[in-house]
Short mmCIF file of C-alpha atoms in Angstrom, two decimals:
data_model
loop_
_atom_site.label_atom_id
_atom_site.label_comp_id
_atom_site.label_asym_id
_atom_site.label_seq_id
_atom_site.Cartn_x
_atom_site.Cartn_y
_atom_site.Cartn_z
CA MET J 1 1.10 0.89 -27.79
CA LYS J 2 0.06 0.94 -24.80
CA GLY J 3 2.70 2.47 -23.27
CA LEU J 4 1.43 5.42 -25.13
CA ILE J 5 -2.10 5.29 -23.95
CA PHE J 6 -0.85 4.89 -20.62
CA CYS J 7 1.48 8.10 -21.55
CA LYS J 8 -2.23 9.69 -22.62
CA ARG J 9 -3.98 8.88 -19.86
CA THR J 10 -0.83 10.14 -17.93
CA VAL J 11 -0.69 13.23 -20.14
CA LYS J 12 -4.75 13.86 -19.63
CA GLU J 13 -4.28 13.60 -15.38
CA ILE J 14 -2.12 15.93 -15.09
CA LEU J 15 -3.27 18.14 -17.64
CA ARG J 16 -6.70 18.06 -15.78
CA ASP J 17 -5.10 19.20 -12.25
CA PRO J 18 -5.11 23.12 -12.07
CA LEU J 19 -1.78 22.38 -9.88
CA SER J 20 -0.04 21.78 -13.02
CA TYR J 21 -0.31 24.60 -13.84
CA ILE J 22 0.62 26.52 -10.86
CA PHE J 23 3.49 24.93 -10.13
CA CYS J 24 5.22 23.52 -13.03
CA LEU J 25 3.88 26.60 -15.58
CA GLY J 26 3.20 29.94 -13.20
CA PHE J 27 6.17 29.19 -10.84
CA PRO J 28 8.45 29.64 -13.84
CA ILE J 29 6.90 32.77 -14.33
CA ILE J 30 6.21 34.27 -11.64
CA MET J 31 9.87 33.63 -10.38
CA LEU J 32 10.60 35.10 -14.21
CA ILE J 33 8.86 38.34 -13.22
CA ILE J 34 10.75 38.54 -9.25
CA MET J 35 14.65 38.04 -9.64
CA THR J 36 14.02 40.28 -13.48
CA ILE J 37 13.09 42.83 -10.30
CA VAL J 38 15.87 41.85 -7.91
CA ASN J 39 18.40 42.21 -10.93
CA GLU J 40 17.43 45.73 -11.89
CA SER J 41 17.96 46.81 -8.14
CA ILE J 42 21.63 45.48 -7.97
CA PRO J 43 23.81 48.12 -8.47
CA LYS J 44 25.99 47.85 -11.79
CA GLN J 45 29.69 48.42 -9.78
CA ALA J 46 27.93 43.93 -7.96
CA ASN J 47 29.43 42.60 -10.71
CA MET J 48 26.22 40.74 -10.40
CA THR J 49 25.58 38.50 -13.38
CA VAL J 50 23.38 35.71 -12.49
CA PHE J 51 20.22 37.18 -12.32
CA GLN J 52 21.36 39.11 -15.29
CA ILE J 53 18.62 37.40 -18.40
CA GLN J 54 20.86 35.04 -19.61
CA ASN J 55 22.01 33.13 -16.93
CA LEU J 56 18.46 33.86 -15.26
CA ALA J 57 15.88 32.04 -18.14
CA PRO J 58 17.95 28.77 -18.55
CA GLY J 59 18.74 29.36 -14.78
CA ILE J 60 14.70 29.21 -14.92
CA ALA J 61 13.71 26.95 -16.69
CA TYR J 62 16.42 24.04 -15.32
CA PHE J 63 15.02 24.56 -11.60
CA GLY J 64 11.88 24.23 -13.23
CA MET J 65 12.67 20.70 -14.50
CA THR J 66 12.26 19.71 -9.89
CA PHE J 67 8.69 20.15 -10.32
CA VAL J 68 8.12 18.04 -13.11
CA MET J 69 9.57 15.79 -10.88
CA LEU J 70 7.88 16.47 -8.61
CA PHE J 71 4.67 15.54 -10.78
CA ALA J 72 6.62 12.30 -11.96
CA CYS J 73 6.87 11.98 -8.42
CA ILE J 74 2.71 12.35 -6.89
CA GLN J 75 1.50 10.89 -10.30
CA VAL J 76 3.42 7.63 -9.82
CA SER J 77 2.92 7.45 -5.17
CA LYS J 78 -0.50 9.21 -6.28
CA ASP J 79 -0.78 6.18 -8.89
CA ARG J 80 -0.25 3.21 -6.87
CA ASN J 81 -2.52 3.80 -3.81
CA THR J 82 -5.13 4.07 -6.42
CA ALA J 83 -7.33 0.10 -7.63
CA LEU J 84 -6.72 1.52 -10.75
CA ILE J 85 -3.66 1.03 -11.21
CA MET J 86 -4.34 -3.06 -9.57
CA ARG J 87 -7.17 -3.64 -12.17
CA LEU J 88 -3.59 -2.41 -14.82
CA HIS J 89 -1.69 -4.89 -12.58
CA ALA J 90 -3.71 -7.80 -13.85
CA SER J 91 -4.51 -6.39 -17.84
CA PRO J 92 -1.64 -7.32 -20.22
CA MET J 93 0.64 -4.51 -19.86
CA LYS J 94 4.07 -4.81 -19.03
CA SER J 95 6.33 -3.14 -16.79
CA TYR J 96 7.92 -1.15 -18.83
CA ASP J 97 4.74 -0.08 -20.55
CA PHE J 98 4.49 1.62 -17.40
CA ILE J 99 8.27 3.40 -17.38
CA LEU J 100 7.17 4.63 -20.73
CA GLY J 101 4.21 6.23 -20.06
CA TYR J 102 4.79 7.56 -16.97
CA THR J 103 8.21 8.77 -18.90
CA LEU J 104 6.91 10.26 -22.36
CA SER J 105 4.01 11.75 -20.33
CA VAL J 106 6.29 13.71 -18.36
CA ILE J 107 8.22 14.57 -20.87
CA ILE J 108 5.81 16.47 -23.19
CA ILE J 109 4.54 18.33 -19.43
CA ALA J 110 8.76 18.70 -19.12
CA LEU J 111 8.58 20.27 -22.96
CA LEU J 112 5.64 22.91 -22.25
CA GLN J 113 6.86 24.37 -19.15
CA LEU J 114 10.12 24.48 -21.17
CA ALA J 115 8.63 26.80 -23.29
CA VAL J 116 6.56 28.24 -21.05
CA THR J 117 9.39 29.94 -19.59
CA PHE J 118 12.32 30.33 -22.75
CA LEU J 119 8.23 32.31 -24.33
CA ALA J 120 8.11 34.73 -21.26
CA SER J 121 11.97 34.90 -20.95
CA TYR J 122 12.20 35.96 -24.12
CA ILE J 123 9.48 39.08 -23.68
CA VAL J 124 11.03 39.79 -20.35
CA ALA J 125 14.47 40.28 -22.41
CA ILE J 126 12.48 42.87 -24.39
CA VAL J 127 11.70 44.77 -21.75
CA VAL J 128 14.36 44.30 -19.27
CA LYS J 129 16.77 45.41 -22.59
CA GLY J 130 19.10 41.87 -22.42
CA GLU J 131 19.76 39.66 -25.15
CA LEU J 132 17.96 36.34 -25.75
CA SER J 133 18.46 34.34 -29.31
CA ILE J 134 15.88 32.64 -30.45
CA PRO J 135 18.52 29.74 -31.99
CA GLY J 136 20.59 29.76 -27.83
CA MET J 137 17.23 29.60 -25.93
CA PHE J 138 16.26 26.68 -28.81
CA MET J 139 20.05 25.11 -27.72
CA SER J 140 19.17 25.58 -24.45
CA MET J 141 16.17 24.00 -25.02
CA LEU J 142 17.59 20.54 -25.87
CA SER J 143 20.85 21.41 -23.34
CA LEU J 144 17.91 20.39 -20.45
CA ILE J 145 16.20 17.45 -22.04
CA PRO J 146 18.54 15.08 -20.70
CA SER J 147 19.11 16.64 -17.21
CA ALA J 148 14.21 16.59 -17.26
CA ILE J 149 14.64 12.79 -17.79
CA MET J 150 17.01 12.60 -15.00
CA PHE J 151 14.82 15.48 -12.82
CA ILE J 152 11.93 12.35 -13.99
CA SER J 153 14.04 9.22 -13.59
CA PHE J 154 14.45 11.25 -9.94
CA GLY J 155 10.43 10.74 -9.26
CA MET J 156 9.13 7.84 -10.75
CA ILE J 157 11.74 6.31 -8.23
CA PHE J 158 10.95 8.32 -5.27
CA GLY J 159 7.03 8.30 -6.68
CA THR J 160 8.03 3.82 -6.34
CA LEU J 161 9.77 3.88 -2.46
CA VAL J 162 7.31 6.33 -0.35
CA SER J 163 3.57 7.15 -0.76
CA GLU J 164 2.00 10.51 -1.59
CA LYS J 165 1.97 11.89 1.73
CA ALA J 166 6.08 11.64 1.47
CA ALA J 167 6.74 12.56 -2.14
CA PRO J 168 5.97 16.24 -1.37
CA GLY J 169 7.89 16.13 1.36
CA VAL J 170 10.84 13.86 -0.43
CA CYS J 171 11.20 15.86 -3.94
CA SER J 172 11.53 19.35 -1.93
CA ILE J 173 15.00 18.27 -0.54
CA ILE J 174 16.02 17.22 -3.41
CA ILE J 175 14.16 20.43 -4.70
CA SER J 176 16.47 23.54 -2.09
CA VAL J 177 19.27 21.02 -2.62
CA VAL J 178 18.97 22.18 -6.73
CA GLY J 179 18.64 25.57 -5.62
CA MET J 180 21.84 26.14 -3.45
CA ILE J 181 24.11 24.54 -5.30
CA GLY J 182 23.21 23.96 -9.25
CA GLY J 183 24.20 27.97 -9.59
CA ILE J 184 20.53 29.32 -10.23
CA TRP J 185 21.01 31.12 -6.97
CA MET J 186 24.47 32.18 -6.89
CA ASP J 187 27.67 32.10 -8.44
CA ILE J 188 28.89 28.67 -7.31
CA ASP J 189 32.10 29.45 -9.67
CA ASN J 190 32.95 32.41 -7.68
CA MET J 191 31.97 30.68 -4.80
CA LYS J 192 35.32 28.26 -4.69
CA GLY J 193 35.80 25.96 -1.83
CA ALA J 194 34.05 22.79 -0.95
CA ILE J 195 30.47 24.16 -2.03
CA LEU J 196 32.43 25.04 -5.56
CA ASN J 197 33.69 21.08 -4.91
CA ILE J 198 30.21 19.48 -3.58
CA SER J 199 28.75 20.97 -6.77
CA LYS J 200 30.83 19.27 -8.85
CA TRP J 201 30.44 16.09 -7.66
CA LEU J 202 26.55 15.59 -7.88
CA PRO J 203 24.98 17.16 -11.74
CA PHE J 204 22.83 19.89 -11.21
CA TYR J 205 25.89 22.51 -11.15
CA HIS J 206 26.80 21.08 -14.74
CA GLY J 207 23.37 21.33 -16.36
CA VAL J 208 22.42 24.41 -15.18
CA LYS J 209 26.52 25.25 -16.80
CA ALA J 210 25.15 22.70 -19.73
CA SER J 211 22.17 25.31 -20.34
CA ARG J 212 23.57 28.68 -19.91
CA LEU J 213 26.79 28.28 -22.29
CA MET J 214 24.38 26.46 -24.60
CA LEU J 215 21.77 29.85 -24.44
CA ALA J 216 25.41 31.63 -25.13
CA GLY J 217 26.20 30.17 -27.89
CA GLU J 218 29.74 28.81 -27.10
CA TYR J 219 29.36 25.49 -27.99
CA SER J 220 32.80 24.23 -27.77
CA GLU J 221 32.65 24.99 -23.84
CA MET J 222 29.28 22.78 -23.37
CA ILE J 223 30.66 19.91 -23.83
CA LYS J 224 32.13 18.76 -20.88
CA PRO J 225 28.94 19.88 -18.25
CA LEU J 226 26.08 18.38 -21.55
CA ALA J 227 28.50 14.80 -21.20
CA ILE J 228 28.60 15.07 -17.28
CA THR J 229 24.47 15.47 -17.37
CA ILE J 230 24.06 13.26 -19.80
CA ILE J 231 26.55 10.16 -17.94
CA PHE J 232 23.78 11.56 -15.12
CA MET J 233 20.35 11.45 -17.08
CA ILE J 234 21.59 7.40 -17.86
CA ALA J 235 22.28 6.78 -14.14
CA THR J 236 19.49 6.94 -12.65
CA TYR J 237 17.08 6.28 -15.69
CA VAL J 238 18.43 2.86 -15.02
CA LEU J 239 18.01 2.65 -11.17
CA ALA J 240 14.07 4.40 -12.27
CA ILE J 241 13.71 1.39 -14.22
CA VAL J 242 15.36 -1.37 -11.96
CA ILE J 243 13.60 -0.03 -8.81
CA MET J 244 10.10 -0.19 -10.43
CA ARG J 245 10.66 -3.69 -12.15
CA ILE J 246 11.47 -4.98 -8.67
CA LYS J 247 8.66 -3.01 -7.46
CA LEU J 248 5.74 -4.41 -9.57
CA ASN J 249 7.16 -7.35 -9.96
CA LYS J 250 7.61 -7.54 -5.94
CA ASP J 251 3.98 -6.42 -5.98
CA THR J 252 2.43 -9.47 -7.10
CA ARG J 253 4.10 -12.00 -5.24
CA MET W 1 -21.88 -27.49 -19.69
CA ALA W 2 -17.91 -26.91 -19.93
CA ASN W 3 -16.11 -25.70 -16.21
CA ALA W 4 -14.52 -21.98 -17.18
CA LEU W 5 -12.47 -21.65 -13.57
CA GLU W 6 -11.11 -24.48 -12.43
CA ILE W 7 -9.09 -24.46 -8.81
CA LYS W 8 -6.77 -27.28 -7.77
CA GLU W 9 -5.29 -27.22 -4.49
CA LEU W 10 -4.71 -23.11 -4.75
CA LYS W 11 -2.69 -21.77 -1.69
CA LYS W 12 -1.09 -18.03 -0.26
CA GLU W 13 0.79 -17.62 1.86
CA TYR W 14 2.15 -14.56 3.37
CA GLY W 15 4.95 -15.55 5.89
CA SER W 16 3.48 -18.54 8.07
CA LYS W 17 -0.15 -17.92 6.91
CA ALA W 18 -2.38 -19.07 4.63
CA ALA W 19 -4.47 -16.41 3.22
CA VAL W 20 -5.33 -19.13 1.03
CA ASN W 21 -5.31 -22.92 2.29
CA LYS W 22 -5.36 -25.45 -0.36
CA ILE W 23 -8.58 -24.07 -1.88
CA SER W 24 -10.30 -26.36 -5.23
CA PHE W 25 -13.58 -26.09 -6.50
CA ASP W 26 -15.26 -25.54 -10.46
CA VAL W 27 -17.28 -23.25 -11.69
CA GLU W 28 -18.98 -23.50 -14.67
CA GLU W 29 -19.31 -21.49 -17.64
CA ASP W 30 -21.71 -18.49 -18.64
CA SER W 31 -23.04 -18.74 -14.52
CA LEU W 32 -22.45 -16.43 -11.91
CA PHE W 33 -20.47 -18.34 -9.04
CA ALA W 34 -20.85 -16.14 -5.02
CA LEU W 35 -18.03 -16.14 -2.81
CA LEU W 36 -19.50 -15.78 0.44
CA GLY W 37 -16.68 -14.90 3.79
CA VAL W 38 -16.27 -12.66 6.43
CA ASN W 39 -13.69 -10.50 6.25
CA GLY W 40 -10.43 -11.55 5.91
CA ALA W 41 -11.45 -15.62 4.63
CA GLY W 42 -9.27 -14.86 1.99
CA LYS W 43 -12.07 -14.47 -1.11
CA THR W 44 -9.63 -11.40 -2.89
CA THR W 45 -6.43 -13.05 -2.24
CA THR W 46 -7.95 -15.59 -4.70
CA ILE W 47 -9.55 -13.60 -6.68
CA LYS W 48 -6.50 -11.49 -6.77
CA MET W 49 -3.90 -14.92 -7.41
CA LEU W 50 -6.97 -15.97 -10.40
CA THR W 51 -6.04 -12.31 -12.66
CA GLY W 52 -2.54 -11.89 -11.99
CA LEU W 53 -2.16 -9.75 -8.92
CA ALA W 54 -0.50 -12.56 -7.32
CA ASN W 55 2.13 -15.25 -7.43
CA PRO W 56 0.45 -18.88 -5.93
CA THR W 57 2.21 -20.64 -3.38
CA SER W 58 1.68 -23.34 -4.75
CA GLY W 59 -1.43 -25.49 -6.52
CA ASP W 60 -2.86 -23.68 -10.38
CA ALA W 61 -6.16 -22.45 -10.93
CA MET W 62 -7.55 -23.07 -14.64
CA ILE W 63 -8.83 -20.72 -16.50
CA PHE W 64 -10.86 -21.94 -19.76
CA GLY W 65 -7.99 -25.09 -20.09
CA HIS W 66 -4.77 -21.92 -19.69
CA SER W 67 -2.66 -22.30 -16.46
CA ILE W 68 -2.31 -18.78 -14.37
CA VAL W 69 0.26 -19.62 -13.31
CA ASN W 70 2.72 -21.20 -16.03
CA GLU W 71 -0.08 -18.58 -18.70
CA LYS W 72 -0.56 -15.53 -16.13
CA GLU W 73 0.27 -13.46 -18.98
CA LEU W 74 -2.08 -15.43 -21.77
CA VAL W 75 -4.75 -15.10 -19.34
CA LYS W 76 -4.87 -12.16 -18.25
CA THR W 77 -5.65 -11.31 -22.05
CA PHE W 78 -10.02 -13.38 -21.03
CA VAL W 79 -10.27 -11.95 -17.83
CA ASN W 80 -10.82 -8.79 -15.72
CA LEU W 81 -11.90 -7.78 -13.39
CA SER W 82 -13.55 -4.80 -10.69
CA PRO W 83 -12.23 -4.39 -8.19
CA GLN W 84 -13.50 -3.82 -4.26
CA GLU W 85 -12.61 0.01 -4.34
CA THR W 86 -13.65 1.99 -7.46
CA SER W 87 -11.20 1.88 -10.08
CA ILE W 88 -11.51 4.63 -12.33
CA ALA W 89 -8.38 7.34 -14.05
CA PRO W 90 -10.39 10.03 -11.57
CA ASN W 91 -9.35 13.72 -14.31
CA LEU W 92 -10.53 10.89 -17.16
CA SER W 93 -14.11 11.54 -18.51
CA VAL W 94 -16.73 8.28 -18.51
CA ARG W 95 -16.09 7.69 -22.09
CA GLU W 96 -12.17 8.52 -22.00
CA ASN W 97 -12.35 5.67 -19.50
CA LEU W 98 -14.38 2.99 -21.87
CA GLU W 99 -11.43 4.59 -24.06
CA PHE W 100 -8.60 4.00 -21.83
CA MET W 101 -9.24 0.25 -20.89
CA ALA W 102 -10.36 -0.45 -24.41
CA GLY W 103 -7.11 1.27 -26.02
CA ILE W 104 -4.68 -0.97 -23.08
CA TYR W 105 -6.64 -4.99 -24.34
CA GLY W 106 -5.05 -4.72 -27.32
CA MET W 107 -8.68 -2.70 -29.68
CA ASP W 108 -8.11 0.13 -32.63
CA LYS W 109 -9.97 2.85 -32.80
CA GLU W 110 -12.85 1.67 -34.58
CA LYS W 111 -13.66 -0.83 -32.40
CA THR W 112 -13.02 0.89 -29.27
CA ALA W 113 -15.40 3.29 -30.61
CA ARG W 114 -17.74 0.48 -31.55
CA LYS W 115 -17.13 -0.83 -28.04
CA THR W 116 -17.63 2.20 -26.36
CA GLN W 117 -21.42 2.90 -27.54
CA GLU W 118 -22.08 -0.61 -27.01
CA MET W 119 -20.92 -0.38 -22.96
CA ILE W 120 -22.30 2.78 -22.19
CA GLU W 121 -25.66 2.35 -23.67
CA MET W 122 -25.64 -0.78 -22.01
CA PHE W 123 -24.87 0.51 -18.60
CA SER W 124 -27.15 3.40 -19.62
CA LEU W 125 -24.38 6.71 -19.32
CA GLN W 126 -25.64 8.04 -21.61
CA GLU W 127 -26.67 10.95 -19.14
CA VAL W 128 -22.54 10.79 -17.88
CA GLU W 129 -20.52 10.23 -20.20
CA LYS W 130 -18.21 13.61 -20.60
CA ASP W 131 -18.26 14.17 -16.51
CA LYS W 132 -15.70 13.41 -15.44
CA ALA W 133 -15.24 9.80 -13.22
CA LYS W 134 -14.57 11.84 -10.19
CA THR W 135 -16.78 14.19 -10.08
CA LEU W 136 -19.91 10.76 -10.43
CA SER W 137 -21.10 9.00 -7.55
CA GLY W 138 -20.31 6.01 -5.66
CA GLY W 139 -23.79 3.97 -7.95
CA TRP W 140 -21.86 5.25 -10.96
CA GLN W 141 -18.42 5.09 -10.45
CA ARG W 142 -19.04 1.32 -9.86
CA LYS W 143 -20.96 1.29 -13.68
CA VAL W 144 -17.91 2.04 -14.85
CA SER W 145 -15.93 0.90 -13.44
CA ILE W 146 -18.14 -2.66 -14.11
CA ALA W 147 -18.04 -0.83 -17.34
CA MET W 148 -14.26 -0.84 -18.08
CA ALA W 149 -14.04 -4.10 -17.23
CA LEU W 150 -16.42 -5.55 -18.81
CA ILE W 151 -15.41 -4.01 -22.82
CA THR W 152 -12.36 -5.48 -22.81
CA GLU W 153 -15.10 -8.45 -23.49
CA PRO W 154 -13.65 -10.92 -20.67
CA LYS W 155 -14.56 -14.40 -21.38
CA LEU W 156 -14.68 -15.24 -16.88
CA LEU W 157 -14.65 -11.74 -15.02
CA PHE W 158 -14.68 -10.87 -11.15
CA LEU W 159 -16.75 -9.46 -10.19
CA ASP W 160 -14.37 -7.87 -5.72
CA GLU W 161 -18.44 -6.41 -3.97
CA PRO W 162 -19.22 -4.44 -6.32
CA THR W 163 -22.21 -3.38 -4.75
CA LEU W 164 -20.04 -2.64 -1.24
CA GLY W 165 -20.81 0.71 -0.08
CA LEU W 166 -24.50 0.94 -3.06
CA ASP W 167 -27.55 2.46 -1.05
CA VAL W 168 -30.62 0.81 -1.88
CA LEU W 169 -31.61 1.36 -5.73
CA ALA W 170 -28.24 2.04 -6.92
CA ARG W 171 -27.48 -1.65 -5.35
CA ARG W 172 -30.62 -3.32 -6.93
CA GLU W 173 -29.72 -1.30 -9.96
CA LEU W 174 -26.61 -2.89 -10.30
CA TRP W 175 -27.83 -6.43 -9.79
CA ASN W 176 -29.96 -5.44 -12.82
CA VAL W 177 -26.87 -4.90 -14.52
CA ILE W 178 -25.30 -8.26 -13.07
CA GLU W 179 -28.68 -9.85 -13.87
CA LYS W 180 -27.38 -9.01 -18.18
CA LEU W 181 -24.32 -9.89 -17.79
CA LYS W 182 -24.89 -13.54 -15.98
CA LYS W 183 -25.72 -14.42 -20.18
CA GLU W 184 -22.51 -12.99 -21.97
CA VAL W 185 -19.84 -13.60 -19.39
CA THR W 186 -19.00 -15.57 -16.93
CA ILE W 187 -18.96 -14.30 -13.49
CA VAL W 188 -17.25 -14.27 -9.95
CA LEU W 189 -19.13 -12.65 -7.88
CA THR W 190 -17.53 -11.06 -4.22
CA THR W 191 -20.35 -9.99 -1.90
CA HIS W 192 -21.28 -9.55 1.84
CA TYR W 193 -24.55 -8.96 1.07
CA MET W 194 -27.34 -12.56 1.48
CA GLU W 195 -29.76 -11.23 -1.25
CA GLU W 196 -27.39 -10.12 -3.57
CA VAL W 197 -25.64 -13.73 -3.80
CA GLU W 198 -29.83 -15.01 -3.27
CA ALA W 199 -30.37 -13.23 -6.67
CA LEU W 200 -28.01 -13.26 -8.64
CA ALA W 201 -25.61 -16.62 -7.90
CA ASP W 202 -26.89 -19.68 -9.63
CA LYS W 203 -23.90 -21.37 -6.82
CA ILE W 204 -22.25 -20.72 -3.81
CA ALA W 205 -18.23 -21.17 -2.01
CA ILE W 206 -18.20 -20.28 1.75
CA MET W 207 -15.19 -19.61 2.65
CA VAL W 208 -14.15 -19.35 6.69
CA SER W 209 -10.91 -18.66 7.34
CA GLY W 210 -9.15 -19.23 4.19
CA GLU W 211 -11.21 -22.73 2.62
CA VAL W 212 -13.47 -23.82 1.46
CA LYS W 213 -16.23 -25.54 4.15
CA ALA W 214 -19.07 -25.83 1.26
CA ILE W 215 -20.40 -25.39 -1.74
CA GLY W 216 -23.77 -25.52 -3.56
CA THR W 217 -26.94 -24.25 -4.80
CA LEU W 218 -28.40 -21.83 -2.58
CA ASN W 219 -30.93 -24.37 -2.12
CA GLU W 220 -27.96 -27.29 -1.79
CA LEU W 221 -26.92 -25.26 1.77
CA ILE W 222 -29.70 -24.64 2.51
CA GLU W 223 -30.78 -28.48 2.64
CA GLN W 224 -27.06 -29.23 3.81
CA THR W 225 -27.46 -26.37 7.48
CA GLY W 226 -30.73 -27.39 7.67
CA THR W 227 -31.96 -23.56 7.77
CA LYS W 228 -34.71 -21.36 6.12
CA ASN W 229 -32.11 -19.52 4.26
CA LEU W 230 -28.74 -18.27 3.21
CA GLU W 231 -28.40 -15.69 6.36
CA GLU W 232 -28.76 -18.72 8.87
CA ALA W 233 -27.53 -21.35 6.22
CA PHE W 234 -23.48 -18.47 6.12
CA VAL W 235 -24.16 -18.42 9.83
CA SER W 236 -23.79 -22.10 10.60
CA ILE W 237 -21.28 -22.85 8.49
CA ALA W 238 -18.74 -19.84 9.23
CA GLY W 239 -19.64 -19.40 12.85
CA LYS W 240 -19.05 -22.52 13.11
CA ASN W 241 -14.85 -22.00 12.73
#
């Protein structure tokens, strides 16, 4: 219950910050429009499909989750530096109330962002005469939830370990890595070599792949990438819980 | 009168340095106890231990008969503090901040609404109740911060330098609020303002380098030191070390 009350407060704090709308909602839409224009400029003979709407929509939705990580990170690190958190530590709140509160609040923001991204993608698909099915988009959204939790976990870990000033810098490293080797802006499968190998060792490529396969309705193909994504989600969330608990206990020593 | 707080040999070490060194004193129920000291004297560390924000290295304190060491979680339910820095959720309105704290302490909807209204009236927050906390002046923020502590119905309230940085008028207004609170809750106050202590405190302790060097009523301290007022008494005690 205390976790839910803390969640409600955190949602309000995030939604009342204008930056949330710029990064969480405005950014994916702008990227979608820009990349669609880029795609329209690419000759068909180039056979480049990564910016076509059926690949672009889940890719941008996934990339948007990295900004959700940034928000989780900033919120946690910002809270740590305020006296409000001192007041809450002196209250009957437990460490799991904090973890639940942060997780739920940022998941709400992530779902909102996913919904806006896919809605905008659907409109773009109509304009460019692309193909996006509503059930496919819904399934793709569902497949992105484990990735959202994984990125929220990253956000909580960095937010717990680094200062509010350092938080955006640390997150930008992950954002850049996701952009490069997640297969969002380039076709990793056709690149082969070291890039493909590195991508397969990290969760981002699999998360993007699962969401694209879900959108395409290729459910049998998506089991493996989705399973890998879920394993990474569990690992990072457990790590986030351990780190936050250690830090909270350390703060009261 | 019964004691709200009984501190026994309470000690806090950070590394090899003792921030608080085996202090012992009692605070009577429904009184205002002032903890004085220069910066780094150990006032805030003492409050942190008593509110569960820091674990004592040794010693203990009983708050209404419950140990801060062995019954920390229970003690947290009837103790609250208004920290030195303004501790409010900046993007929440005044009313939402109060409701948030009531919820954290497990109040149901009906009680939350009733207590919130009560605090708004007690602290005269009507004109700012819908304003975001971050837009308020320092004086308003301090009032909200104390109201957030009081809404949880604490039996013992710690006010850590509540008037720090406020102008004279805002400080006087807050004194009136604290004066009213004295009738309802036991208060431990830390401050650097001697006139604040003279106006509000029933009993005073002076801390120097983590130790309690003197304790008593205003008149007792003046008498002990052979001085004319609290400021001189404080300088006489704290200046010796």
